[in-house]
Amino acid sequence: MTMGENQTMREAFFAAVEEWMAADPSGVVVLADISAAALANVKQQYPGRLLNVGIREQAAIGVAAGLNLVGLHPLVHTYAPFLIERPLEMIKDDLFHQGLRAILVSIGASYDEPGYGRTHQCPEDVTLLDGLGPCEVFIPGHPDEVASLLRLALRSQTVSYLRLSVAVNQSPLRNVGTTMVVARSGTRGVVIAVGPMLDAVLDASRGMDLTVVYATTIRPFDGNTLRAVAGPMPTVMIVEPCLAGTSSAVVAKVFSDVPHRLGALGVGEADLHRYGTRQEHDAAHGLDAPGLARAFRAFFGS
């Protein structure tokens, strides 16, 4: 699959998987039915290196653990709630407890397809992984950022998580990696925009004297860049496309030796029963530009 102007993150991931399989003979993809048709070419080109266990997500994690134990490099892919929530015990016991290496790649994000109902929503995925142990987490904001972040995930010596979404920024930021990028400079505080939240943050903060930094890697967290732009008395708000407060602890740790103010925006605790559209969920959680602008004015006094 070649890169295209209207390519989705999912399509960019499929293309990157083909490149990886060609370059790394130890690479094996484990599926739970999702994306099996899209990766049929990989299955044909690399016999025995794409395993579809069916709708058995717990088994997919166990299979990945076994593959790594015999020296192979497994990647497990499906919807976020079926990749993280449903087999969480297997991720804990089979991967983390044994110190194994695997890449988990999700689609669906927090509520990409709300019409499917709560079963397909997973804003709590990163929080759940945080409770298990050190894990590298990558959240691209544009399809053109997916391949480079997958390469970083593939280099990880532990469990790594690549979180793909339907929501995208209009333009990618080049040379995306583990270091945060300053997207706009200001003097009254710092907003950290994670992955696909960048466009809404830039729109919401227009005319406000705020620095906006863009992060696609949130574990490990780039505290050095944040400290450099935040100044001696930091006032910082993080905006994440996952559960509100997901990264509060790691941001607070960056400033543990100095007085600071920290705000966190993300998917709220309310369990919405009217599924609606992704955009309606953004608005309900205050993650659209008007909602973010209100939160910025209240927090920064801008």
mmCIF file of C-alpha atoms in Angstrom:
data_model
loop_
_atom_site.group_PDB
_atom_site.id
_atom_site.type_symbol
_atom_site.label_atom_id
_atom_site.label_comp_id
_atom_site.label_asym_id
_atom_site.label_seq_id
_atom_site.Cartn_x
_atom_site.Cartn_y
_atom_site.Cartn_z
ATOM 1 C CA MET A 1 0.000 0.000 0.000
ATOM 2 C CA THR A 2 1.396 3.391 -0.975
ATOM 3 C CA MET A 3 1.047 6.651 0.887
ATOM 4 C CA GLY A 4 -1.918 8.700 -0.225
ATOM 5 C CA GLU A 5 -3.125 12.223 0.398
ATOM 6 C CA ASN A 6 -6.343 11.007 2.040
ATOM 7 C CA GLN A 7 -4.829 8.020 3.797
ATOM 8 C CA THR A 8 -6.172 7.135 7.236
ATOM 9 C CA MET A 9 -4.025 6.212 10.239
ATOM 10 C CA ARG A 10 -5.202 2.638 9.840
ATOM 11 C CA GLU A 11 -4.109 2.513 6.213
ATOM 12 C CA ALA A 12 -0.759 4.070 7.130
ATOM 13 C CA PHE A 13 -0.344 1.347 9.744
ATOM 14 C CA PHE A 14 -1.032 -1.401 7.203
ATOM 15 C CA ALA A 15 1.631 0.028 4.879
ATOM 16 C CA ALA A 16 4.121 0.296 7.738
ATOM 17 C CA VAL A 17 3.460 -3.326 8.739
ATOM 18 C CA GLU A 18 4.343 -4.478 5.213
ATOM 19 C CA GLU A 19 7.637 -2.575 5.398
ATOM 20 C CA TRP A 20 8.397 -4.050 8.816
ATOM 21 C CA MET A 21 7.655 -7.618 7.740
ATOM 22 C CA ALA A 22 9.991 -7.214 4.776
ATOM 23 C CA ALA A 23 12.810 -5.877 6.961
ATOM 24 C CA ASP A 24 12.452 -8.047 10.096
ATOM 25 C CA PRO A 25 12.123 -11.825 9.630
ATOM 26 C CA SER A 26 11.278 -12.206 13.333
ATOM 27 C CA GLY A 27 8.162 -10.028 13.040
ATOM 28 C CA VAL A 28 4.790 -11.734 13.496
ATOM 29 C CA VAL A 29 1.341 -10.102 13.472
ATOM 30 C CA VAL A 30 -1.406 -11.541 15.682
ATOM 31 C CA LEU A 31 -4.986 -10.561 14.834
ATOM 32 C CA ALA A 32 -8.370 -11.167 16.437
ATOM 33 C CA ASP A 33 -10.305 -10.998 13.146
ATOM 34 C CA ILE A 34 -10.128 -7.184 12.932
ATOM 35 C CA SER A 35 -8.156 -6.027 9.829
ATOM 36 C CA ALA A 36 -7.647 -9.580 8.561
ATOM 37 C CA ALA A 37 -8.909 -8.688 5.088
ATOM 38 C CA ALA A 38 -6.808 -5.519 4.893
ATOM 39 C CA LEU A 39 -3.673 -7.498 5.764
ATOM 40 C CA ALA A 40 -4.423 -10.427 3.442
ATOM 41 C CA ASN A 41 -1.485 -9.403 1.255
ATOM 42 C CA VAL A 42 0.858 -9.692 4.248
ATOM 43 C CA LYS A 43 -0.484 -13.173 4.979
ATOM 44 C CA GLN A 44 0.117 -14.212 1.379
ATOM 45 C CA GLN A 45 3.596 -12.683 1.135
ATOM 46 C CA TYR A 46 4.841 -13.944 4.499
ATOM 47 C CA PRO A 47 3.315 -17.374 5.177
ATOM 48 C CA GLY A 48 3.076 -18.264 8.831
ATOM 49 C CA ARG A 49 3.816 -14.727 10.010
ATOM 50 C CA LEU A 50 0.235 -13.438 10.250
ATOM 51 C CA LEU A 51 -1.856 -15.371 12.746
ATOM 52 C CA ASN A 52 -5.597 -14.754 13.106
ATOM 53 C CA VAL A 53 -6.873 -16.343 16.311
ATOM 54 C CA GLY A 54 -10.447 -15.199 15.705
ATOM 55 C CA ILE A 55 -12.482 -13.313 18.279
ATOM 56 C CA ARG A 56 -10.288 -14.605 21.107
ATOM 57 C CA GLU A 57 -8.425 -11.556 22.336
ATOM 58 C CA GLN A 58 -7.136 -13.207 25.508
ATOM 59 C CA ALA A 59 -5.648 -15.951 23.359
ATOM 60 C CA ALA A 60 -4.054 -13.338 21.077
ATOM 61 C CA ILE A 61 -2.041 -11.972 24.015
ATOM 62 C CA GLY A 62 -1.047 -15.473 25.130
ATOM 63 C CA VAL A 63 0.049 -16.333 21.606
ATOM 64 C CA ALA A 64 2.114 -13.142 21.448
ATOM 65 C CA ALA A 65 3.817 -14.055 24.725
ATOM 66 C CA GLY A 66 4.665 -17.502 23.411
ATOM 67 C CA LEU A 67 6.051 -16.059 20.198
ATOM 68 C CA ASN A 68 8.325 -13.721 22.112
ATOM 69 C CA LEU A 69 9.509 -16.534 24.390
ATOM 70 C CA VAL A 70 10.832 -18.376 21.333
ATOM 71 C CA GLY A 71 12.631 -15.285 20.014
ATOM 72 C CA LEU A 72 10.033 -13.769 17.680
ATOM 73 C CA HIS A 73 8.773 -10.175 17.739
ATOM 74 C CA PRO A 74 4.959 -10.108 18.042
ATOM 75 C CA LEU A 75 2.537 -7.300 17.216
ATOM 76 C CA VAL A 76 -1.086 -7.640 18.341
ATOM 77 C CA HIS A 77 -3.778 -5.536 16.673
ATOM 78 C CA THR A 78 -7.507 -4.988 17.211
ATOM 79 C CA TYR A 79 -9.985 -2.468 18.645
ATOM 80 C CA ALA A 80 -8.770 -0.712 21.807
ATOM 81 C CA PRO A 81 -11.312 -2.204 24.278
ATOM 82 C CA PHE A 82 -10.671 -5.709 22.938
ATOM 83 C CA LEU A 83 -6.890 -5.208 22.939
ATOM 84 C CA ILE A 84 -6.504 -3.633 26.393
ATOM 85 C CA GLU A 85 -9.605 -4.079 28.564
ATOM 86 C CA ARG A 86 -10.773 -7.565 27.657
ATOM 87 C CA PRO A 87 -7.373 -9.346 27.955
ATOM 88 C CA LEU A 88 -5.930 -7.095 30.685
ATOM 89 C CA GLU A 89 -5.128 -10.052 32.957
ATOM 90 C CA MET A 90 -3.181 -11.720 30.139
ATOM 91 C CA ILE A 91 -1.296 -8.510 29.407
ATOM 92 C CA LYS A 92 -0.414 -8.354 33.115
ATOM 93 C CA ASP A 93 0.586 -12.001 33.592
ATOM 94 C CA ASP A 94 1.768 -13.103 30.156
ATOM 95 C CA LEU A 95 3.624 -9.961 29.050
ATOM 96 C CA PHE A 96 4.472 -7.609 31.923
ATOM 97 C CA HIS A 97 5.073 -10.204 34.652
ATOM 98 C CA GLN A 98 7.398 -12.206 32.413
ATOM 99 C CA GLY A 99 9.230 -9.116 31.173
ATOM 100 C CA LEU A 100 8.365 -9.849 27.559
ATOM 101 C CA ARG A 101 8.393 -7.657 24.485
ATOM 102 C CA ALA A 102 5.327 -7.005 22.321
ATOM 103 C CA ILE A 103 3.720 -4.190 20.361
ATOM 104 C CA LEU A 104 0.013 -3.528 20.908
ATOM 105 C CA VAL A 105 -1.662 -1.477 18.156
ATOM 106 C CA SER A 106 -5.248 -0.343 18.591
ATOM 107 C CA ILE A 107 -7.927 1.303 16.528
ATOM 108 C CA GLY A 108 -11.146 2.847 17.819
ATOM 109 C CA ALA A 109 -9.461 5.165 20.339
ATOM 110 C CA SER A 110 -11.836 6.608 22.952
ATOM 111 C CA TYR A 111 -15.007 6.785 20.864
ATOM 112 C CA ASP A 112 -14.161 6.784 17.161
ATOM 113 C CA GLU A 113 -17.272 4.770 16.314
ATOM 114 C CA PRO A 114 -19.789 5.636 19.028
ATOM 115 C CA GLY A 115 -22.640 4.101 17.062
ATOM 116 C CA TYR A 116 -21.318 0.679 18.080
ATOM 117 C CA GLY A 117 -21.988 1.566 21.712
ATOM 118 C CA ARG A 118 -19.946 1.484 24.891
ATOM 119 C CA THR A 119 -18.433 -1.888 23.983
ATOM 120 C CA HIS A 120 -16.259 -0.175 21.367
ATOM 121 C CA GLN A 121 -15.184 2.809 23.500
ATOM 122 C CA CYS A 122 -11.968 2.816 25.502
ATOM 123 C CA PRO A 123 -10.789 6.170 26.903
ATOM 124 C CA GLU A 124 -9.210 4.336 29.862
ATOM 125 C CA ASP A 125 -6.687 2.250 27.866
ATOM 126 C CA VAL A 126 -3.491 4.137 28.756
ATOM 127 C CA THR A 127 -4.515 4.404 32.415
ATOM 128 C CA LEU A 128 -4.948 0.627 32.566
ATOM 129 C CA LEU A 129 -1.508 0.027 31.057
ATOM 130 C CA ASP A 130 0.046 2.512 33.486
ATOM 131 C CA GLY A 131 -1.077 0.277 36.328
ATOM 132 C CA LEU A 132 0.875 -2.716 35.020
ATOM 133 C CA GLY A 133 4.408 -1.398 34.692
ATOM 134 C CA PRO A 134 6.732 0.530 32.370
ATOM 135 C CA CYS A 135 5.154 0.777 28.934
ATOM 136 C CA GLU A 136 5.934 2.977 25.946
ATOM 137 C CA VAL A 137 2.872 4.789 24.574
ATOM 138 C CA PHE A 138 2.608 6.527 21.204
ATOM 139 C CA ILE A 139 -0.400 8.590 20.051
ATOM 140 C CA PRO A 140 -0.055 9.962 16.498
ATOM 141 C CA GLY A 141 -2.094 12.942 15.376
ATOM 142 C CA HIS A 142 -1.769 12.397 11.623
ATOM 143 C CA PRO A 143 -1.379 9.398 9.284
ATOM 144 C CA ASP A 144 2.061 10.605 8.189
ATOM 145 C CA GLU A 145 3.262 10.201 11.791
ATOM 146 C CA VAL A 146 2.206 6.567 12.124
ATOM 147 C CA ALA A 147 5.160 4.849 10.440
ATOM 148 C CA SER A 148 7.811 6.704 12.428
ATOM 149 C CA LEU A 149 6.009 6.033 15.713
ATOM 150 C CA LEU A 150 5.584 2.359 14.841
ATOM 151 C CA ARG A 151 9.339 2.179 14.248
ATOM 152 C CA LEU A 152 9.887 3.611 17.735
ATOM 153 C CA ALA A 153 7.462 1.071 19.193
ATOM 154 C CA LEU A 154 9.283 -1.737 17.403
ATOM 155 C CA ARG A 155 12.556 -0.699 19.049
ATOM 156 C CA SER A 156 11.060 -0.953 22.515
ATOM 157 C CA GLN A 157 12.416 -3.670 24.792
ATOM 158 C CA THR A 158 9.183 -3.845 26.777
ATOM 159 C CA VAL A 159 5.474 -3.617 25.976
ATOM 160 C CA SER A 160 4.675 -0.711 23.669
ATOM 161 C CA TYR A 161 1.306 0.695 22.686
ATOM 162 C CA LEU A 162 0.456 2.551 19.469
ATOM 163 C CA ARG A 163 -2.981 4.200 19.667
ATOM 164 C CA LEU A 164 -4.488 4.945 16.245
ATOM 165 C CA SER A 165 -7.590 7.067 15.732
ATOM 166 C CA VAL A 166 -10.002 8.358 13.126
ATOM 167 C CA ALA A 167 -9.533 11.902 14.454
ATOM 168 C CA VAL A 168 -6.551 13.577 12.774
ATOM 169 C CA ASN A 169 -4.876 16.958 12.615
ATOM 170 C CA GLN A 170 -4.883 18.728 9.261
ATOM 171 C CA SER A 171 -1.109 18.538 8.892
ATOM 172 C CA PRO A 172 1.609 16.326 10.353
ATOM 173 C CA LEU A 173 4.574 17.624 12.309
ATOM 174 C CA ARG A 174 7.736 16.299 10.692
ATOM 175 C CA ASN A 175 10.452 14.446 12.590
ATOM 176 C CA VAL A 176 7.895 13.389 15.160
ATOM 177 C CA GLY A 177 9.363 11.213 17.882
ATOM 178 C CA THR A 178 9.945 11.067 21.603
ATOM 179 C CA THR A 179 10.535 14.813 21.979
ATOM 180 C CA MET A 180 7.707 17.310 22.237
ATOM 181 C CA VAL A 181 7.549 20.027 19.577
ATOM 182 C CA VAL A 182 6.694 23.682 20.211
ATOM 183 C CA ALA A 183 3.772 24.517 17.913
ATOM 184 C CA ARG A 184 3.168 28.060 19.232
ATOM 185 C CA SER A 185 5.003 30.261 21.728
ATOM 186 C CA GLY A 186 3.490 32.415 24.498
ATOM 187 C CA THR A 187 4.265 33.699 27.983
ATOM 188 C CA ARG A 188 1.224 33.013 30.227
ATOM 189 C CA GLY A 189 1.350 29.246 30.387
ATOM 190 C CA VAL A 190 1.772 25.988 28.489
ATOM 191 C CA VAL A 191 -0.795 23.698 26.883
ATOM 192 C CA ILE A 192 0.330 20.189 25.991
ATOM 193 C CA ALA A 193 -1.677 18.870 23.039
ATOM 194 C CA VAL A 194 -1.478 15.092 22.703
ATOM 195 C CA GLY A 195 -1.837 13.516 19.273
ATOM 196 C CA PRO A 196 -5.082 14.394 17.455
ATOM 197 C CA MET A 197 -5.924 17.144 19.982
ATOM 198 C CA LEU A 198 -3.455 19.612 18.404
ATOM 199 C CA ASP A 199 -5.788 21.300 15.898
ATOM 200 C CA ALA A 200 -8.540 21.872 18.475
ATOM 201 C CA VAL A 201 -5.995 23.225 20.971
ATOM 202 C CA LEU A 202 -4.527 25.622 18.416
ATOM 203 C CA ASP A 203 -8.006 26.815 17.415
ATOM 204 C CA ALA A 204 -9.123 27.232 21.023
ATOM 205 C CA SER A 205 -5.996 29.127 22.109
ATOM 206 C CA ARG A 206 -5.884 31.516 19.151
ATOM 207 C CA GLY A 207 -5.375 35.041 20.483
ATOM 208 C CA MET A 208 -4.276 33.760 23.903
ATOM 209 C CA ASP A 209 -0.694 34.302 25.031
ATOM 210 C CA LEU A 210 -0.003 30.597 25.517
ATOM 211 C CA THR A 211 2.717 28.186 24.473
ATOM 212 C CA VAL A 212 1.378 25.052 22.781
ATOM 213 C CA VAL A 213 3.584 21.963 22.694
ATOM 214 C CA TYR A 214 2.722 18.862 20.711
ATOM 215 C CA ALA A 215 3.325 15.360 22.075
ATOM 216 C CA THR A 216 2.939 12.054 20.267
ATOM 217 C CA THR A 217 4.972 10.052 22.795
ATOM 218 C CA ILE A 218 3.537 10.226 26.306
ATOM 219 C CA ARG A 219 5.397 7.267 27.814
ATOM 220 C CA PRO A 220 8.241 7.933 28.348
ATOM 221 C CA PHE A 221 7.257 11.557 28.871
ATOM 222 C CA ASP A 222 9.495 14.352 27.582
ATOM 223 C CA GLY A 223 9.965 16.314 30.781
ATOM 224 C CA ASN A 224 13.093 18.111 29.557
ATOM 225 C CA THR A 225 11.291 19.998 26.784
ATOM 226 C CA LEU A 226 8.366 20.779 29.069
ATOM 227 C CA ARG A 227 10.603 22.225 31.776
ATOM 228 C CA ALA A 228 12.488 24.297 29.213
ATOM 229 C CA VAL A 229 9.339 25.987 27.868
ATOM 230 C CA ALA A 230 7.386 26.227 31.143
ATOM 231 C CA GLY A 231 9.793 28.511 33.010
ATOM 232 C CA PRO A 232 10.460 28.737 36.761
ATOM 233 C CA MET A 233 6.796 28.973 37.902
ATOM 234 C CA PRO A 234 5.010 26.515 35.615
ATOM 235 C CA THR A 235 1.340 26.819 34.742
ATOM 236 C CA VAL A 236 0.538 23.834 32.566
ATOM 237 C CA MET A 237 -2.558 22.169 31.151
ATOM 238 C CA ILE A 238 -2.494 18.855 29.292
ATOM 239 C CA VAL A 239 -5.183 17.964 26.743
ATOM 240 C CA GLU A 240 -5.393 14.264 25.925
ATOM 241 C CA PRO A 241 -7.722 12.240 23.682
ATOM 242 C CA CYS A 242 -8.033 9.639 26.435
ATOM 243 C CA LEU A 243 -9.301 9.680 30.018
ATOM 244 C CA ALA A 244 -8.920 13.086 31.695
ATOM 245 C CA GLY A 245 -5.951 12.996 34.049
ATOM 246 C CA THR A 246 -4.253 10.083 32.294
ATOM 247 C CA SER A 247 -0.879 11.868 32.322
ATOM 248 C CA SER A 248 -1.366 14.132 35.344
ATOM 249 C CA ALA A 249 0.983 12.108 37.548
ATOM 250 C CA VAL A 250 3.832 12.053 35.039
ATOM 251 C CA VAL A 251 3.491 15.795 34.331
ATOM 252 C CA ALA A 252 3.381 16.575 38.056
ATOM 253 C CA LYS A 253 6.547 14.517 38.528
ATOM 254 C CA VAL A 254 8.360 16.773 36.035
ATOM 255 C CA PHE A 255 7.750 19.712 38.389
ATOM 256 C CA SER A 256 7.975 17.881 41.703
ATOM 257 C CA ASP A 257 10.757 20.198 42.889
ATOM 258 C CA VAL A 258 9.060 23.514 42.035
ATOM 259 C CA PRO A 259 5.687 25.172 42.761
ATOM 260 C CA HIS A 260 3.363 24.682 39.801
ATOM 261 C CA ARG A 261 -0.256 24.657 38.638
ATOM 262 C CA LEU A 262 -1.498 21.733 36.604
ATOM 263 C CA GLY A 263 -4.782 21.229 34.777
ATOM 264 C CA ALA A 264 -5.896 18.157 32.840
ATOM 265 C CA LEU A 265 -8.511 17.844 30.121
ATOM 266 C CA GLY A 266 -9.670 14.682 28.418
ATOM 267 C CA VAL A 267 -12.607 12.308 28.263
ATOM 268 C CA GLY A 268 -14.740 12.835 31.350
ATOM 269 C CA GLU A 269 -16.124 10.281 33.781
ATOM 270 C CA ALA A 270 -19.702 10.571 32.519
ATOM 271 C CA ASP A 271 -20.871 7.384 30.794
ATOM 272 C CA LEU A 272 -22.783 8.799 27.841
ATOM 273 C CA HIS A 273 -25.760 6.702 26.783
ATOM 274 C CA ARG A 274 -26.676 8.711 23.690
ATOM 275 C CA TYR A 275 -24.009 7.463 21.341
ATOM 276 C CA GLY A 276 -24.285 10.168 18.676
ATOM 277 C CA THR A 277 -21.200 11.090 16.648
ATOM 278 C CA ARG A 278 -17.547 11.441 17.558
ATOM 279 C CA GLN A 279 -17.866 15.220 17.234
ATOM 280 C CA GLU A 280 -20.842 15.223 19.637
ATOM 281 C CA HIS A 281 -18.787 13.255 22.143
ATOM 282 C CA ASP A 282 -15.963 15.792 21.798
ATOM 283 C CA ALA A 283 -18.418 18.579 22.604
ATOM 284 C CA ALA A 284 -19.982 16.676 25.506
ATOM 285 C CA HIS A 285 -16.540 16.199 27.090
ATOM 286 C CA GLY A 286 -15.448 19.785 26.392
ATOM 287 C CA LEU A 287 -12.806 18.657 23.898
ATOM 288 C CA ASP A 288 -14.007 20.676 20.911
ATOM 289 C CA ALA A 289 -12.510 24.123 20.292
ATOM 290 C CA PRO A 290 -15.259 26.105 22.109
ATOM 291 C CA GLY A 291 -15.081 23.833 25.151
ATOM 292 C CA LEU A 292 -11.292 24.000 25.271
ATOM 293 C CA ALA A 293 -11.346 27.792 24.904
ATOM 294 C CA ARG A 294 -13.630 28.100 27.931
ATOM 295 C CA ALA A 295 -11.355 25.829 29.948
ATOM 296 C CA PHE A 296 -8.228 27.755 28.922
ATOM 297 C CA ARG A 297 -9.754 31.106 29.879
ATOM 298 C CA ALA A 298 -10.830 29.769 33.265
ATOM 299 C CA PHE A 299 -7.467 28.147 34.011
ATOM 300 C CA PHE A 300 -4.981 30.637 32.575
ATOM 301 C CA GLY A 301 -7.062 33.775 33.004
ATOM 302 C CA SER A 302 -6.484 34.628 29.350
#
